[in-house]
């Protein structure tokens, strides 16, 4: 396919949906995405062999049973079951690696992302875009704490030089060549939303307001969001290591000033009473050292996992038709 300003060929589409314990939300997700897919086919925006690919990330409920049943009833549904729970980002990569269409769109099973953006994304692909980001323009549905932490995270990532689209999660369109570019990144610690901008190619954004979850519980509590933030920072930038160097320099500089102060007071015969200052300095320096060791350890841990070259995921089972593609 050649790219000018407009793609004339009708693309095939795969909608990749990672699922983890989505028993309550699955039927709604299937019906809504099925209607969206059918409507796009009727309007001849996508090829009839387009499909939805559900990726079961080692769910403990009957999510996989529902996916298998859906593949028997609906020809446009496929399913992939991972051998165990590997986390949202790995499950998404597993699904993307199994897609074999001109275009892939990733979306979470809770459908908090607006599926009405999907036709717009496909249209932007037809206009020559290889990547289309779904970006939230309204966070009023989030708590004040979540809004503050999210905005602080995006600000921090930008300050560290990470090219990340603010208020964008994993709702996006990728062309075939953009997907191949993403899959070429082989590292174990893959923060997808930070890597996609590194792929390059023409991109655009679609803005939407995120709705509340229809059913089930959020799979990203604060603990997991914090872990994802750490993953993003340490897998995309070495700024924390450089910050350690700056912190070490400042600590040495302050210690030097303190030493000069002590010598001057001693020279003028003014005794320094008590040991509070000594205690404070010891604890301060000890805390700084432990913090630095923790950050360095985080990077060493990632190096340890990378050199093992273990597979990111193992597929236990696949269901659904894959003939025509």
Tab-separated table of C-alpha atoms in Angstrom:
chain	number	residue	atom	x	y	z
A	1	UNK	CA	0.000	0.000	0.000
A	2	UNK	CA	1.414	3.350	-0.987
A	3	UNK	CA	0.787	6.428	1.131
A	4	UNK	CA	0.091	9.803	-0.416
A	5	UNK	CA	-2.355	12.017	1.392
A	6	UNK	CA	-5.152	9.460	1.274
A	7	UNK	CA	-5.360	5.673	1.377
A	8	UNK	CA	-7.802	4.388	-1.218
A	9	UNK	CA	-7.885	0.719	-0.192
A	10	UNK	CA	-10.434	-0.421	2.360
A	11	UNK	CA	-8.423	-1.757	5.338
A	12	UNK	CA	-8.974	-4.890	7.405
A	13	UNK	CA	-9.307	-4.135	11.120
A	14	UNK	CA	-8.535	-6.055	14.310
A	15	UNK	CA	-9.787	-4.672	17.627
A	16	UNK	CA	-7.504	-6.033	20.361
A	17	UNK	CA	-9.067	-6.243	23.838
A	18	UNK	CA	-6.989	-7.374	26.865
A	19	UNK	CA	-9.200	-9.017	29.499
A	20	UNK	CA	-8.556	-9.867	33.119
A	21	UNK	CA	-11.490	-11.029	35.266
A	22	UNK	CA	-13.981	-9.262	32.995
A	23	UNK	CA	-16.826	-11.745	33.420
A	24	UNK	CA	-19.364	-9.059	34.310
A	25	UNK	CA	-18.390	-6.648	31.547
A	26	UNK	CA	-17.666	-9.107	28.720
A	27	UNK	CA	-21.151	-9.477	27.224
A	28	UNK	CA	-21.627	-5.709	27.076
A	29	UNK	CA	-18.160	-5.235	25.585
A	30	UNK	CA	-18.829	-7.884	22.928
A	31	UNK	CA	-22.202	-6.448	21.909
A	32	UNK	CA	-20.956	-2.869	21.694
A	33	UNK	CA	-17.782	-3.653	19.760
A	34	UNK	CA	-19.701	-6.100	17.568
A	35	UNK	CA	-22.172	-3.393	16.603
A	36	UNK	CA	-19.356	-0.952	15.904
A	37	UNK	CA	-17.553	-3.496	13.716
A	38	UNK	CA	-20.749	-4.414	11.838
A	39	UNK	CA	-21.582	-0.759	11.208
A	40	UNK	CA	-18.110	-0.062	9.780
A	41	UNK	CA	-18.399	-3.095	7.501
A	42	UNK	CA	-21.840	-2.015	6.261
A	43	UNK	CA	-20.497	1.440	5.475
A	44	UNK	CA	-17.569	-0.209	3.640
A	45	UNK	CA	-15.037	1.486	5.878
A	46	UNK	CA	-13.333	-1.818	6.731
A	47	UNK	CA	-13.081	-5.284	5.173
A	48	UNK	CA	-15.729	-7.944	6.031
A	49	UNK	CA	-13.009	-10.236	7.456
A	50	UNK	CA	-12.233	-7.747	10.236
A	51	UNK	CA	-12.511	-9.133	13.756
A	52	UNK	CA	-12.294	-8.614	17.509
A	53	UNK	CA	-9.432	-10.351	19.326
A	54	UNK	CA	-9.922	-10.896	23.052
A	55	UNK	CA	-6.800	-11.696	25.084
A	56	UNK	CA	-7.424	-13.477	28.376
A	57	UNK	CA	-4.626	-12.518	30.768
A	58	UNK	CA	-4.929	-15.533	33.066
A	59	UNK	CA	-8.358	-14.596	34.436
A	60	UNK	CA	-9.571	-16.401	37.557
A	61	UNK	CA	-13.257	-16.132	36.634
A	62	UNK	CA	-15.123	-17.457	33.565
A	63	UNK	CA	-13.867	-14.779	31.155
A	64	UNK	CA	-12.139	-17.356	28.941
A	65	UNK	CA	-15.249	-19.557	28.896
A	66	UNK	CA	-17.262	-16.605	27.626
A	67	UNK	CA	-14.635	-15.792	24.996
A	68	UNK	CA	-14.692	-19.381	23.707
A	69	UNK	CA	-18.487	-19.364	23.585
A	70	UNK	CA	-18.437	-16.072	21.673
A	71	UNK	CA	-16.079	-17.490	19.016
A	72	UNK	CA	-18.577	-20.303	18.384
A	73	UNK	CA	-21.494	-17.907	17.965
A	74	UNK	CA	-19.761	-15.023	16.186
A	75	UNK	CA	-17.427	-15.485	13.216
A	76	UNK	CA	-15.834	-12.093	13.889
A	77	UNK	CA	-14.549	-13.060	17.348
A	78	UNK	CA	-11.174	-14.613	18.131
A	79	UNK	CA	-9.569	-15.425	21.443
A	80	UNK	CA	-6.096	-15.897	22.889
A	81	UNK	CA	-5.469	-17.267	26.373
A	82	UNK	CA	-2.118	-16.626	28.054
A	83	UNK	CA	-0.652	-19.403	30.193
A	84	UNK	CA	-0.810	-17.167	33.275
A	85	UNK	CA	-1.429	-13.608	34.334
A	86	UNK	CA	1.272	-11.358	32.882
A	87	UNK	CA	-0.200	-7.899	33.328
A	88	UNK	CA	-2.072	-5.540	31.047
A	89	UNK	CA	0.876	-4.335	28.965
A	90	UNK	CA	2.143	-7.842	28.183
A	91	UNK	CA	-1.382	-9.068	27.411
A	92	UNK	CA	-1.823	-6.173	25.013
A	93	UNK	CA	1.478	-6.970	23.286
A	94	UNK	CA	0.416	-10.614	23.004
A	95	UNK	CA	-2.775	-9.585	21.246
A	96	UNK	CA	-1.018	-7.127	18.954
A	97	UNK	CA	1.522	-9.781	17.982
A	98	UNK	CA	-1.312	-12.074	16.842
A	99	UNK	CA	-3.085	-9.416	14.755
A	100	UNK	CA	-2.646	-9.793	10.992
A	101	UNK	CA	-4.689	-6.919	9.596
A	102	UNK	CA	-3.967	-3.577	7.943
A	103	UNK	CA	-5.077	-1.734	11.068
A	104	UNK	CA	-5.263	-2.613	14.766
A	105	UNK	CA	-7.123	-0.708	17.463
A	106	UNK	CA	-6.499	-1.510	21.123
A	107	UNK	CA	-9.107	-0.791	23.781
A	108	UNK	CA	-9.804	-1.994	27.331
A	109	UNK	CA	-12.699	-4.369	27.997
A	110	UNK	CA	-14.435	-1.984	30.403
A	111	UNK	CA	-15.192	0.326	27.420
A	112	UNK	CA	-14.587	3.443	29.451
A	113	UNK	CA	-12.888	4.695	26.297
A	114	UNK	CA	-15.412	6.034	23.794
A	115	UNK	CA	-15.935	3.497	20.988
A	116	UNK	CA	-17.524	6.272	18.907
A	117	UNK	CA	-13.924	7.351	18.266
A	118	UNK	CA	-13.183	4.122	16.381
A	119	UNK	CA	-14.808	5.253	13.073
A	120	UNK	CA	-12.939	8.560	13.381
A	121	UNK	CA	-9.660	6.695	13.908
A	122	UNK	CA	-10.306	4.573	10.815
A	123	UNK	CA	-11.066	7.719	8.827
A	124	UNK	CA	-7.821	9.325	9.963
A	125	UNK	CA	-5.978	6.173	8.895
A	126	UNK	CA	-7.577	6.546	5.447
A	127	UNK	CA	-6.254	10.107	5.399
A	128	UNK	CA	-2.687	8.834	5.818
A	129	UNK	CA	-2.171	8.535	9.583
A	130	UNK	CA	-0.239	5.516	10.878
A	131	UNK	CA	-0.931	6.165	14.560
A	132	UNK	CA	-4.064	7.710	16.048
A	133	UNK	CA	-4.093	8.332	19.804
A	134	UNK	CA	-7.278	8.374	21.852
A	135	UNK	CA	-6.766	11.265	24.277
A	136	UNK	CA	-8.976	12.199	27.208
A	137	UNK	CA	-9.988	15.858	27.241
A	138	UNK	CA	-12.036	15.602	30.423
A	139	UNK	CA	-10.978	13.955	33.706
A	140	UNK	CA	-13.983	15.136	35.713
A	141	UNK	CA	-15.038	11.510	36.311
A	142	UNK	CA	-11.785	10.906	38.232
A	143	UNK	CA	-11.261	11.726	41.872
A	144	UNK	CA	-9.267	14.830	42.780
A	145	UNK	CA	-6.400	12.627	43.981
A	146	UNK	CA	-6.304	10.671	40.716
A	147	UNK	CA	-6.375	13.860	38.615
A	148	UNK	CA	-3.531	15.387	40.624
A	149	UNK	CA	-1.359	12.254	40.500
A	150	UNK	CA	-2.033	11.742	36.771
A	151	UNK	CA	-1.180	15.334	35.902
A	152	UNK	CA	1.909	15.166	38.121
A	153	UNK	CA	3.032	11.964	36.412
A	154	UNK	CA	2.710	13.403	32.895
A	155	UNK	CA	4.518	16.568	33.997
A	156	UNK	CA	7.345	14.533	35.538
A	157	UNK	CA	7.697	12.314	32.464
A	158	UNK	CA	7.873	15.374	30.216
A	159	UNK	CA	10.545	16.947	32.428
A	160	UNK	CA	12.574	13.759	32.151
A	161	UNK	CA	12.454	13.935	28.379
A	162	UNK	CA	9.981	11.096	27.772
A	163	UNK	CA	7.932	11.620	24.607
A	164	UNK	CA	4.542	10.571	25.914
A	165	UNK	CA	1.098	11.783	24.856
A	166	UNK	CA	-0.544	13.258	27.953
A	167	UNK	CA	-3.888	11.771	29.032
A	168	UNK	CA	-3.472	8.883	26.594
A	169	UNK	CA	-3.618	5.315	27.898
A	170	UNK	CA	-3.811	2.373	25.491
A	171	UNK	CA	-6.724	3.360	23.246
A	172	UNK	CA	-5.036	3.831	19.876
A	173	UNK	CA	-4.922	2.849	16.220
A	174	UNK	CA	-1.787	1.411	14.635
A	175	UNK	CA	-1.228	0.792	10.955
A	176	UNK	CA	0.497	-2.406	9.880
A	177	UNK	CA	3.918	-0.761	9.578
A	178	UNK	CA	3.508	1.104	12.873
A	179	UNK	CA	2.619	-2.183	14.578
A	180	UNK	CA	5.633	-3.891	13.036
A	181	UNK	CA	7.765	-1.038	14.326
A	182	UNK	CA	6.353	-1.454	17.839
A	183	UNK	CA	6.900	-5.227	17.791
A	184	UNK	CA	10.544	-4.622	16.853
A	185	UNK	CA	11.122	-3.337	20.405
A	186	UNK	CA	12.184	-6.540	22.150
A	187	UNK	CA	12.861	-5.369	25.687
A	188	UNK	CA	11.134	-7.149	28.551
A	189	UNK	CA	10.205	-3.990	30.436
A	190	UNK	CA	7.989	-2.457	27.780
A	191	UNK	CA	5.937	0.627	28.604
A	192	UNK	CA	3.827	0.700	25.432
A	193	UNK	CA	2.340	4.172	25.711
A	194	UNK	CA	5.857	5.593	25.993
A	195	UNK	CA	7.352	3.473	23.194
A	196	UNK	CA	4.690	4.113	20.523
A	197	UNK	CA	5.771	7.773	20.021
A	198	UNK	CA	9.331	6.504	19.440
A	199	UNK	CA	8.096	4.447	16.486
A	200	UNK	CA	7.438	7.642	14.559
A	201	UNK	CA	5.314	7.785	11.371
A	202	UNK	CA	2.465	10.273	10.839
A	203	UNK	CA	0.157	10.500	13.844
A	204	UNK	CA	-2.938	12.326	15.018
A	205	UNK	CA	-5.218	12.487	18.048
A	206	UNK	CA	-8.899	11.915	18.744
A	207	UNK	CA	-10.287	13.560	21.866
A	208	UNK	CA	-13.054	12.110	24.013
A	209	UNK	CA	-14.522	12.089	27.505
A	210	UNK	CA	-14.103	8.855	29.431
A	211	UNK	CA	-17.226	7.288	30.918
A	212	UNK	CA	-17.669	5.253	34.092
A	213	UNK	CA	-17.033	1.512	34.159
A	214	UNK	CA	-20.199	-0.438	33.254
A	215	UNK	CA	-19.481	-3.468	35.437
A	216	UNK	CA	-16.717	-5.134	37.417
A	217	UNK	CA	-13.857	-3.529	39.289
A	218	UNK	CA	-10.989	-1.371	38.097
A	219	UNK	CA	-7.861	-3.396	37.317
A	220	UNK	CA	-5.645	-0.385	38.029
A	221	UNK	CA	-5.768	0.515	41.729
A	222	UNK	CA	-3.258	3.030	43.062
A	223	UNK	CA	-0.657	0.318	43.720
A	224	UNK	CA	-0.692	-0.840	40.092
A	225	UNK	CA	-0.755	2.723	38.760
A	226	UNK	CA	2.325	3.498	40.850
A	227	UNK	CA	4.055	0.363	39.526
A	228	UNK	CA	3.156	1.357	35.949
A	229	UNK	CA	4.555	4.838	36.541
A	230	UNK	CA	7.821	3.363	37.850
A	231	UNK	CA	7.931	1.050	34.830
A	232	UNK	CA	7.479	3.982	32.483
A	233	UNK	CA	10.142	6.116	34.120
A	234	UNK	CA	12.829	3.459	34.481
A	235	UNK	CA	12.269	1.839	31.068
A	236	UNK	CA	12.347	5.057	29.057
A	237	UNK	CA	14.812	7.416	30.710
A	238	UNK	CA	18.015	7.453	32.760
A	239	UNK	CA	17.096	10.819	34.286
A	240	UNK	CA	16.770	9.358	37.827
A	241	UNK	CA	20.385	8.151	37.633
A	242	UNK	CA	21.492	11.618	36.599
A	243	UNK	CA	19.397	13.073	39.405
A	244	UNK	CA	21.329	10.882	41.841
A	245	UNK	CA	24.570	12.446	40.620
A	246	UNK	CA	23.138	15.922	41.170
A	247	UNK	CA	21.831	14.924	44.591
A	248	UNK	CA	25.226	13.510	45.531
A	249	UNK	CA	26.936	16.723	44.440
A	250	UNK	CA	24.510	18.877	46.424
A	251	UNK	CA	24.924	16.676	49.500
A	252	UNK	CA	28.709	16.963	49.291
A	253	UNK	CA	28.437	20.721	48.822
A	254	UNK	CA	26.177	21.102	51.874
A	255	UNK	CA	28.501	18.865	53.897
A	256	UNK	CA	31.433	21.079	52.900
A	257	UNK	CA	29.577	24.196	54.040
A	258	UNK	CA	28.761	22.443	57.321
A	259	UNK	CA	32.410	21.509	57.805
A	260	UNK	CA	33.532	25.091	57.202
A	261	UNK	CA	30.944	26.296	59.720
A	262	UNK	CA	32.210	23.834	62.367
A	263	UNK	CA	35.869	24.828	61.788
A	264	UNK	CA	35.057	28.544	62.036
A	265	UNK	CA	33.098	28.038	65.284
A	266	UNK	CA	35.963	25.967	66.684
A	267	UNK	CA	38.518	28.597	65.679
A	268	UNK	CA	36.673	31.273	67.617
A	269	UNK	CA	36.476	29.013	70.635
A	270	UNK	CA	32.728	28.496	70.490
A	271	UNK	CA	31.960	24.947	71.526
A	272	UNK	CA	29.153	23.161	69.735
A	273	UNK	CA	26.906	21.618	72.344
A	274	UNK	CA	24.888	18.472	71.937
A	275	UNK	CA	24.853	15.817	69.288
A	276	UNK	CA	21.581	16.646	67.496
A	277	UNK	CA	23.351	18.037	64.469
A	278	UNK	CA	25.490	14.906	64.200
A	279	UNK	CA	22.467	12.656	64.471
A	280	UNK	CA	20.541	14.636	61.839
A	281	UNK	CA	23.443	14.600	59.397
A	282	UNK	CA	23.965	10.847	59.804
A	283	UNK	CA	20.307	10.042	59.219
A	284	UNK	CA	20.114	12.483	56.304
A	285	UNK	CA	23.124	11.019	54.534
A	286	UNK	CA	21.951	7.473	55.302
A	287	UNK	CA	18.528	8.227	53.804
A	288	UNK	CA	20.087	9.737	50.677
A	289	UNK	CA	22.328	6.699	50.247
A	290	UNK	CA	19.437	4.253	50.631
A	291	UNK	CA	17.345	6.239	48.155
A	292	UNK	CA	20.166	6.222	45.625
A	293	UNK	CA	20.756	2.517	46.098
A	294	UNK	CA	17.047	1.887	45.567
A	295	UNK	CA	16.977	3.756	42.254
A	296	UNK	CA	20.173	2.086	41.062
A	297	UNK	CA	18.773	-1.279	42.144
A	298	UNK	CA	15.649	-0.682	40.066
A	299	UNK	CA	17.764	-0.239	36.945
A	300	UNK	CA	20.018	-3.189	37.784
A	301	UNK	CA	16.906	-5.329	38.240
A	302	UNK	CA	15.712	-4.382	34.764
A	303	UNK	CA	19.124	-5.225	33.299
A	304	UNK	CA	18.920	-8.593	35.094
A	305	UNK	CA	15.528	-9.343	33.516
A	306	UNK	CA	16.645	-8.195	30.059
A	307	UNK	CA	19.780	-10.363	29.889
A	308	UNK	CA	17.749	-13.478	30.712
A	309	UNK	CA	15.875	-13.055	27.406
A	310	UNK	CA	12.865	-14.915	28.730
A	311	UNK	CA	9.699	-14.919	26.590
A	312	UNK	CA	7.290	-12.128	27.469
A	313	UNK	CA	4.330	-14.494	27.375
A	314	UNK	CA	3.272	-18.033	26.495
A	315	UNK	CA	-0.003	-18.729	24.730
A	316	UNK	CA	-1.988	-21.608	26.201
A	317	UNK	CA	-4.851	-21.659	23.697
A	318	UNK	CA	-6.210	-19.853	20.650
A	319	UNK	CA	-9.769	-19.985	19.355
A	320	UNK	CA	-11.598	-18.441	16.404
A	321	UNK	CA	-11.234	-18.445	12.642
A	322	UNK	CA	-8.034	-17.211	10.988
A	323	UNK	CA	-8.503	-18.524	7.439
A	324	UNK	CA	-9.106	-15.532	5.213
A	325	UNK	CA	-6.413	-13.298	6.675
